[in-house]
Coordinates of C-alpha atoms and ligand atoms in Angstrom, one line a residue:
X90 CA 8.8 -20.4 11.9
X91 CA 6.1 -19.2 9.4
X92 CA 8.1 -18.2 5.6
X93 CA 7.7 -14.5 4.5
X94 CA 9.7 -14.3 1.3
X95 CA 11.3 -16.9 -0.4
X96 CA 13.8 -16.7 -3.1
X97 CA 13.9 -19.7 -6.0
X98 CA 16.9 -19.8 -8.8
X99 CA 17.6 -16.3 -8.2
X100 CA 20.0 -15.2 -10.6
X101 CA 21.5 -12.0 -11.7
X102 CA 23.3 -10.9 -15.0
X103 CA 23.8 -6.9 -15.0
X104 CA 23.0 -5.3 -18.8
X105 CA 27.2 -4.8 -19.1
X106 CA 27.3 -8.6 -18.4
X107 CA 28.4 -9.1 -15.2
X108 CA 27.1 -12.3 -13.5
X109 CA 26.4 -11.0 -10.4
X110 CA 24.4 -13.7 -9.1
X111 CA 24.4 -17.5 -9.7
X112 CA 21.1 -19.3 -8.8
X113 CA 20.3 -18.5 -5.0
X114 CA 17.1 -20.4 -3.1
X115 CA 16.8 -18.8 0.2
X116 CA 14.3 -18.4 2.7
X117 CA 13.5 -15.7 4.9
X118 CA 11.4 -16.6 8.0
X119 CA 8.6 -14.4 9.6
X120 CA 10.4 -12.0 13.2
X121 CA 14.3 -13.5 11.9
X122 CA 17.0 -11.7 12.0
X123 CA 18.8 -12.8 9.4
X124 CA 22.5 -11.6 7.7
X125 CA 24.0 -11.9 4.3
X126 CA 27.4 -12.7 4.9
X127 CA 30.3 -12.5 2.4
X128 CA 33.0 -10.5 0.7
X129 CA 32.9 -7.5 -1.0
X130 CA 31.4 -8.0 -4.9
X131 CA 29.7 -11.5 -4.1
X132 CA 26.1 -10.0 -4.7
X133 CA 25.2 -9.1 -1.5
X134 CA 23.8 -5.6 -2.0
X135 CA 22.2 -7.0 -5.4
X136 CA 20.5 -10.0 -3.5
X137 CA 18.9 -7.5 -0.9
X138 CA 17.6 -5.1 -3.9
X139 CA 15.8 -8.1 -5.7
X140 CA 14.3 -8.6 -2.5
X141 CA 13.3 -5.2 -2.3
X142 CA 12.0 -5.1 -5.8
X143 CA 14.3 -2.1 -7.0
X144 CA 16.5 -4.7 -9.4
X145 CA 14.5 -7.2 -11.5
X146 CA 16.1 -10.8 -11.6
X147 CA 17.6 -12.1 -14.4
X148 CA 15.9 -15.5 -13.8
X149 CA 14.1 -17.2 -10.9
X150 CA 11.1 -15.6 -8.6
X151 CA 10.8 -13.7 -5.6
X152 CA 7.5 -15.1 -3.9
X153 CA 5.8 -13.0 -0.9
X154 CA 3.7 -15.0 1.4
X155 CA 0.5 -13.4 1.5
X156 CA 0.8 -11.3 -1.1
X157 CA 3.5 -9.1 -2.9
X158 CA 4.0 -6.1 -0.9
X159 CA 2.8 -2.9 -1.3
X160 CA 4.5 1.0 -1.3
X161 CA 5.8 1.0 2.0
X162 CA 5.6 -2.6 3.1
X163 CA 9.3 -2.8 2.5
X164 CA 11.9 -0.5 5.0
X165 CA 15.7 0.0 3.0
X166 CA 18.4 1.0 4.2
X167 CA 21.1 2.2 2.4
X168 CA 25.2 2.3 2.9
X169 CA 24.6 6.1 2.8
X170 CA 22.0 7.7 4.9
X171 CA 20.7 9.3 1.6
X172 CA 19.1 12.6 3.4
X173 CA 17.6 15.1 2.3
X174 CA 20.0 18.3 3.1
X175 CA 17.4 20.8 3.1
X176 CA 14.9 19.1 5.3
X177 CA 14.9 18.5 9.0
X178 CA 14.6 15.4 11.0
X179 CA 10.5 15.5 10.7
X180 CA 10.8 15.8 7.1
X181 CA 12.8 13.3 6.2
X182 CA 11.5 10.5 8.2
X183 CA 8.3 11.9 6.5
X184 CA 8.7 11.4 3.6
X185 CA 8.0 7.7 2.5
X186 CA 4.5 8.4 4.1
X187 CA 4.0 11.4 1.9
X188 CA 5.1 9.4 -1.1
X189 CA 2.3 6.7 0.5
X190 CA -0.4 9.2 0.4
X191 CA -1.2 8.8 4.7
X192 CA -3.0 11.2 5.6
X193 CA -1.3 14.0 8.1
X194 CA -3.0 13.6 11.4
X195 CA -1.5 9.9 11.4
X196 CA 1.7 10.7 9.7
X197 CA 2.6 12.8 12.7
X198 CA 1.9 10.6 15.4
X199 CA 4.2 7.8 12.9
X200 CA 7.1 10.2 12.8
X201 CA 7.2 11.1 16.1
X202 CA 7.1 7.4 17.0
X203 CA 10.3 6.6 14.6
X204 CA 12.0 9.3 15.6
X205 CA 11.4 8.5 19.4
X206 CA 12.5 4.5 18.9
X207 CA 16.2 5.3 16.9
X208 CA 16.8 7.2 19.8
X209 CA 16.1 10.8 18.7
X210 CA 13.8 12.3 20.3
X211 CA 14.4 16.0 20.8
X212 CA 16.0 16.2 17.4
X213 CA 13.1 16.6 15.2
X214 CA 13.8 20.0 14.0
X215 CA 17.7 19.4 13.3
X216 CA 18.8 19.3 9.8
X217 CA 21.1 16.7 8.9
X218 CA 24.5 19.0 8.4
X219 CA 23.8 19.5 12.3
X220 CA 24.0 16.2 13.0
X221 CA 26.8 12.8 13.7
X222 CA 27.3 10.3 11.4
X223 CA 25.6 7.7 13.3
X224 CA 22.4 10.0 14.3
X225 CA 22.1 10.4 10.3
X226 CA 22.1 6.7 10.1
X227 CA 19.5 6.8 13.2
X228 CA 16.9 8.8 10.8
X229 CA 17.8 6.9 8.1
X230 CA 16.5 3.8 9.8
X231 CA 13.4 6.0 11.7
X232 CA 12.4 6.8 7.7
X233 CA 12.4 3.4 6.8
X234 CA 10.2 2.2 9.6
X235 CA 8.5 5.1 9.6
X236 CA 5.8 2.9 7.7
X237 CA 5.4 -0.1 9.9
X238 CA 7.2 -1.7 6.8
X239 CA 6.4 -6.1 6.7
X240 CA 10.4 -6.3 6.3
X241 CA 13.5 -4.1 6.9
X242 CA 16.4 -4.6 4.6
X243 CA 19.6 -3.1 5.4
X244 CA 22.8 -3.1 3.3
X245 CA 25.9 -2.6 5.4
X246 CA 24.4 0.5 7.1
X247 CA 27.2 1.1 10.0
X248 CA 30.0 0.5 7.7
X249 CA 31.2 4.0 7.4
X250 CA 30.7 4.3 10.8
X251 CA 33.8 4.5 13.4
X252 CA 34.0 1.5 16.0
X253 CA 32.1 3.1 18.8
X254 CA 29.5 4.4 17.2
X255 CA 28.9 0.9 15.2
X256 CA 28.9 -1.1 18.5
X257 CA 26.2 1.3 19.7
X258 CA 23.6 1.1 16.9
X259 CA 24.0 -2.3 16.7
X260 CA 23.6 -2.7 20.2
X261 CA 20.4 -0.3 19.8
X262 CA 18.8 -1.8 15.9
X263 CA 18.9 -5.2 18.1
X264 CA 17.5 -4.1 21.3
X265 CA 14.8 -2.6 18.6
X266 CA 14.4 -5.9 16.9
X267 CA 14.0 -8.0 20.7
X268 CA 10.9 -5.8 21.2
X269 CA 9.7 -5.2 18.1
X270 CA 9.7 -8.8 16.6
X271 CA 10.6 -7.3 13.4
X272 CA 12.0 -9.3 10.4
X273 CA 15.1 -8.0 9.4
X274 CA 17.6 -8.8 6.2
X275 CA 21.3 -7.7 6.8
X276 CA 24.3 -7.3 4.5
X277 CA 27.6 -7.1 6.5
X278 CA 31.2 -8.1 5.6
X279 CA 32.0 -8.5 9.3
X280 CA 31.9 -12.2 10.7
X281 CA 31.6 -10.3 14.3
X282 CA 28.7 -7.5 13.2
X283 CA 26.8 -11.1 11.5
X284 CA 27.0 -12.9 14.3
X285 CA 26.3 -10.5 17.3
X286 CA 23.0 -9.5 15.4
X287 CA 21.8 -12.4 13.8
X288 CA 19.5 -15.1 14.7
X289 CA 20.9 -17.0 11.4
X290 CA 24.2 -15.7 9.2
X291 CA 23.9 -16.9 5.3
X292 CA 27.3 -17.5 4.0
X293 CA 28.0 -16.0 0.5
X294 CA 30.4 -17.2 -2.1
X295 CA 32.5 -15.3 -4.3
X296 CA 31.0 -13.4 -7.7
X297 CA 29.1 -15.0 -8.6
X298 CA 27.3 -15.1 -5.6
X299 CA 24.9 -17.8 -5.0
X300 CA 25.1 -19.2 -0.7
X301 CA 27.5 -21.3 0.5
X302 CA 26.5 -22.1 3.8
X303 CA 24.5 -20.8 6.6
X304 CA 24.5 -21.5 10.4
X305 CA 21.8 -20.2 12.8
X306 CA 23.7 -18.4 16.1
X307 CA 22.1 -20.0 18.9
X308 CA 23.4 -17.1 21.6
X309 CA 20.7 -15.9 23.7
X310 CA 18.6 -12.8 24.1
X311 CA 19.1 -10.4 25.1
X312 CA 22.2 -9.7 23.6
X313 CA 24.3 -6.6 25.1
X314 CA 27.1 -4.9 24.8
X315 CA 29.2 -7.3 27.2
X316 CA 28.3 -10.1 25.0
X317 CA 31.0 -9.1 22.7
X318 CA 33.8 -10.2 24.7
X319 CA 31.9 -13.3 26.2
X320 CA 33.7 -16.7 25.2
X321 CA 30.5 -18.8 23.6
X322 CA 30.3 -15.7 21.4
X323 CA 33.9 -15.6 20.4
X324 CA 32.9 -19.3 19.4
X325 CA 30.4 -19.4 17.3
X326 CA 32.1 -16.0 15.2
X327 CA 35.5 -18.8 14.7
X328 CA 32.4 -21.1 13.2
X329 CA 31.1 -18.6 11.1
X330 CA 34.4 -17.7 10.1
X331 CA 35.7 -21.0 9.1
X332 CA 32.7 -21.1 6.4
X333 CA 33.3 -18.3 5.2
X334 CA 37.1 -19.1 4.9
X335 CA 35.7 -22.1 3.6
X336 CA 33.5 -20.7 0.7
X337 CA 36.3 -18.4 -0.5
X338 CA 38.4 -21.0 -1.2
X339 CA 35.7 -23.0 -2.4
Ligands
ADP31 P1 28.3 -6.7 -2.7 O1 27.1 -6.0 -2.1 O2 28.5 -8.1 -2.2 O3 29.6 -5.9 -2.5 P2 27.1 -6.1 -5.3 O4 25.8 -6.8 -5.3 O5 27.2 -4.7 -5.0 O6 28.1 -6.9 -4.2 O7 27.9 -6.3 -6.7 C1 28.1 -7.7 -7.2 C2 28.8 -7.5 -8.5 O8 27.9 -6.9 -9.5 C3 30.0 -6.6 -8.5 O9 31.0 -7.1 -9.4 C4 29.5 -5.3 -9.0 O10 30.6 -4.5 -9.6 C5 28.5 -5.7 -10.0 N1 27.4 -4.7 -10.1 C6 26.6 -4.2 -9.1 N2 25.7 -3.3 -9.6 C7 25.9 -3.3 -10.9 C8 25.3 -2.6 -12.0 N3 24.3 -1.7 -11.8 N4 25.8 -2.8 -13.3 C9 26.8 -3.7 -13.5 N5 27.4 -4.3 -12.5 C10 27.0 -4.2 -11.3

């Protein structure tokens, strides 16, 4: 699998002096699907905003092959669907293109696209006070691929979400991913949410947070909802859990 980021002695000290990070080498490979796996505080969140270039490391380099990317080039994600309440569906998928300069004809065509693939479509003129939890999330996601972005990073985006509603965009982001051959950086907490996703799951030790282990989840595509309660699956989530139970006592 061809490398499209690669981090080297990563480390992260905050300015209050919290070690955040120890060193952390970590690849990520070119259409993975890839989750950062670990308790709450180990770094996770920071790890995935040096990636994204919105927190500077304290030491080590973040190298892009074929070039570091531009405005746009990166999709994030964030906990919260961070909307803008006074704009509709259209307007805030819009508006990292805007902030890209793309030119409208194009832009439109783009939104509608986004919109169309979270699974939207019809719902371009709602505002987001008229809408679920998990369709705010859906145009959260539609605004950060809204740019045909090299790399989508999201940090724990379905955690606020109730259980059914969870199941169902994961089930959907994954379908996305199978056709879309995306390459895709997760944060979770969940062993289950990690491994139904991922094609690998990197293991995360305690603050401060450098990677204890990782195990690629060799589970077939595609991946549905009925995978969830198949046997093999419930495997390979004991595996991931025991490293995990094995870095935190580490
Ligand atoms: P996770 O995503 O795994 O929950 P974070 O990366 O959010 O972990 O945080 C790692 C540690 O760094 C935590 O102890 C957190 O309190 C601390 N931290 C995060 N952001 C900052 C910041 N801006 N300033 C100081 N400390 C921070």
């Amino acid at each position: 699998m061809q490398k499209l980021v690669s981090l080297d002695g990563v480390e992260k000290i905050y300015p209050n002096g919290t070690r955040a990070l120890g060193s952390v080498a970590l690849s990520v490979g070119q259409g993975e699907f890839l989750s950062l796996l670990g308790p709450s505080g180990c770094g996770k969140s920071t790890l995935l905003r040096i990636l994204a270039g919105l927190v500077p490391p304290s030491a080590g380099a973040v190298s892009w092959i074929g070039g570091a990317p531009k405005a746009g080039e990166i999709g994030f994600v964030f906990q919260e669907p961070t909307l803008l309440p006074w704009a509709n569906v259209f307007d805030n998928v819009r508006l990292p293109l805007r902030l890209a300069g793309a030119p409208p004809h194009e832009a439109r065509s783009r939104i509608e696209e986004a919109i169309e693939l979270v699974g939207l479509g019809g719902f371009a003129g709602a505002y987001p006070r008229e809408l679920s939890g998990g369709m705010r999330m859906r145009v959260s996601i539609a605004r950060a691929l809204v740019t045909h972005p090299r790399i989508l990073l999201l940090d724990e985006p379905f955690a606020a979400l109730d259980e059914i509603t969870r199941f169902k965009l994961n089930d959907d982001l994954l379908a996305l991913w199978e056709s879309q051959h995306w390459t895709v950086v997760f944060v979770t907490h969940s062993v289950f949410e990690s491994v139904f996703l991922s094609s690998r799951v990197v293991v995360m030790s305690p603050r401060p947070g450098s990677i204890a282990a990782e195990r690629a989840v060799d589970l077939p595509h595609p991946r549905i909802a009925g995978l969830r309660t198949d046997p093999a699956y419930a495997d390979r989530c004991r595996q991931v859990s025991d490293l995990l139970a094995g870095a935190m006592a580490a």
